[in-house]
């Protein structure tokens, strides 16, 4: 395809649809330094010769449907790679050792493929590495934290959604990797512990995902993370009250907080005005509706289900109804009504209130769609197009999932 461009050094076709081109017919020039075929809808076998282009420094093939494996060996001259992004493809096989011994490699992104087997961490020698993303594959094996402590330039370390195992002491890792901004260890076989030291590190952290890591306490080291945008501690073994200083984390930068599926019994007051997603479901949280939620003016997703909340929902909750897309308060002990639900339901897509003593007026713009309703509410009213208002008790209608029709309220 590009056989006449013999002196071409950069080729960037990102987001250009070249799906009719066979990967084997690309004929990439050996003088190329940058090749960007991101999201070009290419599919089929990835030509191995691409990895042997001796001048290539940046290779970005993410967002396609390439298949086959990565070559087990490459030419000794092909050692200039600084950035390799093969994420979101269908690549498979095991990872060759040369990937982890390239001295100039700064970015290695293999996210969301079908790679399997053990990673050759024993030959790990990447002194320049800044980004390592192996998440969402089928990789296995014991992973020693010491392997990564020497990678002092790392800003991103993502290993989530694999089958790795090992014991990681969080404070030691954070102290060693002072430049780290993004850490993902979720849903492996890792056991993450913390000594809960009182010195705080890594104030520049942005993303922290430690779901299903057997974590038992809320680490003190999080307290310094003023720039945090996303925190996921779901499906752990965190017990008791969340510390009072949790509101210091992220500030207005925090967009998503997931504390679901733990053993948390209480929450302090917090002021995250920029929060868009709040997941507290499946804990042991007691008490009234947290009024600090009323200050989250751009909150879109709120899940408080399967807790021990009770009492009336405060009037101030009506202040944020208009921004919410999904509300799940199921299986608590709330009673009364939800303020402003009927008046400001224009964007609401989902409402689950089972297992409470709430009464709700239904917005005229909602249409009950059988494929979304697990326990349909009175089939005879499903197609009543002239219905202006419906008041029902959740004690009668045990499960609600309502989808808003295009025309709204």
XYZ file of C-alpha atoms in Angstrom:
409
model
C 0.000 0.000 0.000
C 2.825 2.396 0.842
C 5.597 0.773 -1.224
C 6.531 4.014 -3.029
C 7.078 6.041 0.146
C 10.636 4.850 0.651
C 11.774 7.891 2.650
C 8.644 8.257 4.745
C 9.427 8.746 8.443
C 5.972 9.316 9.946
C 2.647 7.751 8.996
C -0.417 8.633 11.071
C -3.846 7.384 9.982
C -5.578 7.402 13.351
C -9.394 7.112 13.116
C -9.252 6.664 9.322
C -11.300 3.701 8.100
C -8.995 1.473 6.037
C -10.820 -1.741 6.907
C -10.645 -2.991 3.300
C -6.854 -3.092 3.458
C -5.214 -6.387 4.379
C -2.568 -5.917 7.080
C -0.153 -8.061 5.063
C -0.363 -5.608 2.139
C 0.707 -2.516 4.073
C 4.360 -2.625 2.850
C 5.614 -0.243 5.507
C 8.806 1.660 4.679
C 11.892 0.604 6.645
C 12.729 4.287 7.224
C 9.566 4.826 9.261
C 10.015 6.221 12.776
C 6.351 6.647 13.712
C 3.453 4.414 12.675
C -0.009 5.271 13.998
C -2.881 3.054 12.833
C -5.104 3.664 15.846
C -8.758 2.735 15.315
C -8.440 2.159 11.573
C -10.665 -0.962 11.699
C -7.909 -3.213 10.446
C -8.351 -6.902 11.168
C -6.508 -10.130 10.613
C -2.965 -11.290 11.210
C -0.524 -8.648 12.386
C 2.588 -8.781 10.144
C 5.634 -9.686 12.231
C 8.006 -7.701 10.025
C 6.647 -4.475 11.542
C 8.505 -5.281 14.755
C 11.791 -5.529 12.830
C 11.753 -2.045 11.292
C 15.126 -0.829 12.493
C 14.197 2.886 12.604
C 10.799 2.507 14.264
C 10.408 4.427 17.531
C 6.624 4.715 17.995
C 4.173 1.954 17.064
C 0.477 2.526 17.813
C -1.922 -0.141 16.537
C -4.590 0.093 19.240
C -8.336 -0.140 18.715
C -8.309 -2.652 15.856
C -8.978 -6.380 15.493
C -5.488 -7.721 14.897
C -4.994 -11.389 15.697
C -2.037 -13.782 16.215
C 0.849 -13.360 18.628
C 3.859 -11.092 19.072
C 7.033 -12.555 17.510
C 9.223 -14.392 19.997
C 12.362 -12.754 18.613
C 13.190 -9.558 16.750
C 16.234 -8.259 14.931
C 19.034 -6.962 17.140
C 18.866 -3.727 15.138
C 15.224 -3.123 16.051
C 15.915 -1.701 19.480
C 14.846 1.916 19.045
C 11.235 1.453 20.153
C 10.209 4.000 22.766
C 6.428 3.512 22.577
C 4.498 0.303 21.805
C 0.689 0.443 21.996
C -1.180 -2.705 20.927
C -4.145 -2.206 23.237
C -7.743 -3.218 22.433
C -7.054 -5.883 19.832
C -7.420 -9.667 19.704
C -3.766 -10.562 20.045
C -2.970 -13.804 21.819
C -0.169 -16.115 22.834
C 2.522 -15.529 25.443
C 4.561 -12.373 25.893
C 8.145 -12.669 24.576
C 11.071 -11.745 26.796
C 12.374 -9.069 24.404
C 9.400 -6.872 25.343
C 10.833 -6.540 28.833
C 14.477 -5.983 27.914
C 14.235 -3.066 25.476
C 16.410 -0.349 27.021
C 14.710 2.599 25.299
C 11.081 1.501 25.827
C 9.051 4.128 27.712
C 5.461 3.027 26.981
C 4.226 -0.577 26.828
C 0.447 -0.806 26.487
C -1.071 -4.265 25.885
C -4.410 -3.545 27.554
C -7.469 -5.594 26.557
C -6.149 -8.428 24.435
C -6.091 -12.194 24.908
C -2.497 -12.707 25.983
C -2.004 -15.665 28.312
C 0.664 -17.513 30.259
C 3.391 -16.251 32.549
C 5.045 -12.889 32.121
C 8.870 -13.162 32.045
C 9.366 -10.767 34.925
C 12.658 -12.501 35.805
C 14.260 -10.858 32.757
C 12.645 -7.498 33.473
C 15.035 -4.680 32.551
C 13.289 -1.522 31.405
C 15.112 1.414 32.998
C 13.245 4.012 30.913
C 9.739 2.587 31.334
C 7.048 5.107 32.288
C 3.807 3.314 31.340
C 3.082 -0.408 31.777
C -0.487 -1.538 31.085
C -1.160 -5.291 30.946
C -4.743 -5.072 32.218
C -7.643 -7.144 30.928
C -5.775 -10.153 29.580
C -5.404 -13.763 30.744
C -1.928 -13.525 32.226
C -0.964 -15.677 35.201
C 1.778 -16.226 37.738
C 3.269 -14.948 40.964
C 4.191 -11.292 40.638
C 6.800 -9.916 42.999
C 6.376 -6.282 43.973
C 10.183 -5.940 44.014
C 10.144 -6.251 40.221
C 8.453 -2.875 39.930
C 10.138 -0.996 42.769
C 13.232 -0.451 40.635
C 11.197 1.148 37.827
C 11.452 4.582 39.384
C 10.210 6.412 36.276
C 6.847 4.622 36.266
C 3.792 6.863 36.129
C 1.270 4.150 35.153
C 1.166 0.543 36.411
C -1.996 -1.359 35.463
C -2.258 -5.127 35.983
C -6.007 -5.389 36.674
C -8.247 -8.192 35.397
C -5.673 -10.959 35.049
C -4.772 -13.970 37.180
C -1.649 -12.661 38.865
C -0.923 -13.449 42.510
C 1.387 -12.135 45.201
C 1.550 -10.051 48.369
C 2.051 -6.324 47.951
C 2.783 -3.860 50.745
C 1.190 -0.660 49.502
C 3.190 1.912 51.473
C 6.491 0.382 50.372
C 5.430 0.491 46.737
C 4.191 4.083 46.884
C 7.352 5.222 48.649
C 9.527 3.598 45.977
C 7.581 4.874 42.976
C 7.330 8.587 43.657
C 6.222 9.423 40.113
C 3.323 6.969 40.046
C -0.040 8.521 39.099
C -2.105 5.487 38.080
C -2.116 2.120 39.879
C -4.480 -0.715 38.959
C -4.311 -4.114 40.682
C -8.019 -4.983 40.707
C -9.437 -8.474 40.282
C -6.342 -10.621 40.397
C -5.152 -12.803 43.254
C -3.191 -10.023 44.937
C -3.195 -9.496 48.700
C -2.558 -5.818 49.370
C -1.570 -4.807 52.882
C -0.670 -1.485 54.453
C 1.413 -0.569 57.472
C -0.677 2.615 57.729
C 2.348 4.792 58.188
C 1.740 8.452 58.938
C 4.037 9.892 56.286
C 2.147 10.691 53.115
C 3.495 10.286 49.612
C 2.408 10.619 45.975
C 0.272 13.782 46.066
C -0.008 13.648 42.258
C -1.967 10.382 42.145
C -4.949 10.442 39.723
C -6.303 6.878 39.432
C -6.214 4.173 42.100
C -7.996 0.873 41.502
C -7.583 -1.778 44.214
C -10.850 -3.698 43.915
C -10.801 -7.281 45.220
C -7.313 -6.994 46.720
C -8.156 -8.338 50.210
C -7.519 -4.893 51.693
C -8.699 -4.699 55.319
C -8.256 -1.027 56.227
C -8.502 2.367 54.579
C -4.810 3.273 53.978
C -3.478 6.486 55.534
C -1.249 6.992 52.491
C -4.324 8.048 50.492
C -4.633 11.192 52.556
C -2.040 13.082 50.512
C -3.690 12.336 47.163
C -5.163 15.769 46.499
C -5.372 15.260 42.718
C -7.156 11.888 42.808
C -9.867 11.532 40.152
C -10.938 7.898 40.558
C -10.781 5.631 43.628
C -12.031 2.031 43.548
C -11.770 0.003 46.762
C -14.772 -2.220 46.074
C -14.995 -5.919 46.977
C -12.447 -5.784 49.775
C -12.627 -6.486 53.515
C -12.628 -2.928 54.843
C -14.404 -2.811 58.217
C -15.881 -0.092 60.387
C -16.016 3.658 59.967
C -14.347 5.402 57.068
C -11.772 7.881 58.494
C -12.858 11.485 58.950
C -10.158 12.779 56.601
C -11.573 10.984 53.546
C -12.991 14.312 52.390
C -9.431 15.555 51.878
C -8.881 13.055 49.058
C -9.178 14.463 45.578
C -11.114 17.571 46.499
C -13.064 18.831 43.506
C -10.946 16.595 41.250
C -12.569 13.362 42.458
C -15.016 12.092 39.815
C -15.693 8.482 40.833
C -15.691 6.804 44.277
C -16.458 3.099 44.678
C -16.545 1.681 48.220
C -19.114 -1.020 47.478
C -19.074 -4.616 48.759
C -17.145 -4.054 51.966
C -18.078 -4.058 55.663
C -18.231 -0.293 56.162
C -20.568 0.810 58.956
C -20.418 4.597 58.765
C -19.449 7.571 56.642
C -18.148 10.992 57.677
C -19.423 14.183 56.087
C -17.658 14.860 52.810
C -17.629 17.617 50.235
C -16.848 16.330 46.761
C -18.617 18.841 44.581
C -17.173 17.343 41.384
C -18.265 13.753 42.055
C -20.130 12.078 39.183
C -20.300 8.476 40.444
C -20.836 7.302 44.043
C -21.106 3.582 44.782
C -21.775 2.589 48.401
C -23.858 -0.548 47.832
C -23.570 -3.784 49.810
C -22.059 -2.476 53.032
C -23.355 -2.186 56.598
C -23.821 1.588 56.645
C -26.374 2.747 59.213
C -28.153 6.011 59.834
C -30.051 8.624 57.854
C -29.476 9.685 54.278
C -26.094 11.550 54.178
C -26.981 15.188 53.579
C -23.524 15.866 52.141
C -24.689 14.027 48.999
C -27.039 16.964 48.413
C -24.017 19.138 47.560
C -22.929 16.922 44.653
C -24.568 18.986 41.947
C -23.251 16.972 38.973
C -23.772 13.493 40.441
C -24.976 11.073 37.728
C -24.862 7.625 39.348
C -25.844 6.959 42.961
C -25.997 3.431 44.386
C -26.757 3.086 48.113
C -28.524 -0.273 47.893
C -28.215 -3.150 50.358
C -27.254 -1.139 53.437
C -28.949 -0.147 56.692
C -29.928 3.423 55.801
C -33.261 4.581 57.164
C -35.624 7.476 57.771
C -36.824 10.187 55.441
C -34.906 11.361 52.410
C -34.117 15.050 53.053
C -35.647 17.815 50.967
C -32.183 18.923 49.857
C -31.907 15.748 47.754
C -34.288 17.450 45.354
C -31.454 19.857 44.500
C -29.534 17.177 42.584
C -32.362 15.081 41.103
C -32.047 16.834 37.740
C -28.448 15.631 37.215
C -29.005 11.987 38.163
C -29.187 9.266 35.512
C -29.396 6.287 37.858
C -30.654 5.962 41.454
C -30.497 2.692 43.384
C -31.645 2.853 47.013
C -32.996 -0.684 47.140
C -33.039 -2.814 50.290
C -32.736 -0.152 52.976
C -35.314 1.261 55.393
C -36.149 4.569 53.738
C -39.709 5.863 54.032
C -41.774 8.761 52.748
C -41.181 10.262 49.318
C -38.263 11.306 47.137
C -38.290 15.121 46.798
C -38.702 16.613 43.288
C -38.564 13.204 41.597
C -41.651 13.925 39.487
C -40.681 17.494 38.596
C -37.032 16.954 37.634
C -36.950 13.472 36.116
C -36.101 14.534 32.555
C -32.785 12.640 32.344
C -33.426 9.826 34.802
C -32.897 6.444 33.140
C -33.009 4.005 36.028
C -34.744 3.875 39.408
C -34.523 0.929 41.826
C -36.282 1.291 45.177
C -37.262 -2.238 46.210
C -37.199 -3.194 49.878
C -38.110 0.232 51.327
C -41.289 1.992 52.427
C -41.199 4.750 49.828
C -44.028 6.172 47.777
C -43.128 7.526 44.364
C -45.005 9.555 41.760
C -44.042 8.262 38.324
C -43.026 10.721 35.596
C -45.184 10.712 32.453
C -42.093 10.399 30.254
C -41.189 6.958 31.566
C -42.243 3.960 29.513
C -42.146 0.461 30.987
C -40.189 -1.779 28.670
C -40.582 -5.511 29.226
C -36.987 -6.408 28.416
C -35.723 -4.159 31.232
C -38.282 -5.072 33.883
C -37.386 -8.007 36.087
C -40.700 -7.823 37.959
C -43.156 -5.875 35.738
C -45.513 -3.415 37.396
C -49.127 -4.122 36.499
C -48.950 -5.095 32.779
C -52.333 -3.465 32.133
C -50.869 0.021 32.639
C -47.714 -0.595 30.645
C -49.211 0.772 27.419
C -51.419 3.491 28.912
C -50.215 6.442 26.825
C -52.471 9.054 28.444
C -51.225 8.431 31.949
C -50.186 11.727 33.556
C -49.247 10.577 37.020
C -48.981 7.300 38.882
C -48.449 7.002 42.609
C -47.437 3.586 43.870
C -45.933 2.109 46.965
C -42.698 0.179 46.689
C -44.204 -2.183 49.254
C -46.596 -3.228 46.469
C -44.343 -2.923 43.439
C -41.296 -4.733 44.703
C -38.893 -3.873 41.894
C -38.767 -0.951 39.510
C -36.607 -0.398 36.471
C -37.890 2.413 34.309
C -36.495 3.699 31.055
C -37.274 7.214 29.881
C -38.797 7.591 26.413
C -37.230 10.092 24.019
C -39.780 12.832 24.484
C -39.045 13.124 28.198
C -41.294 14.499 30.904
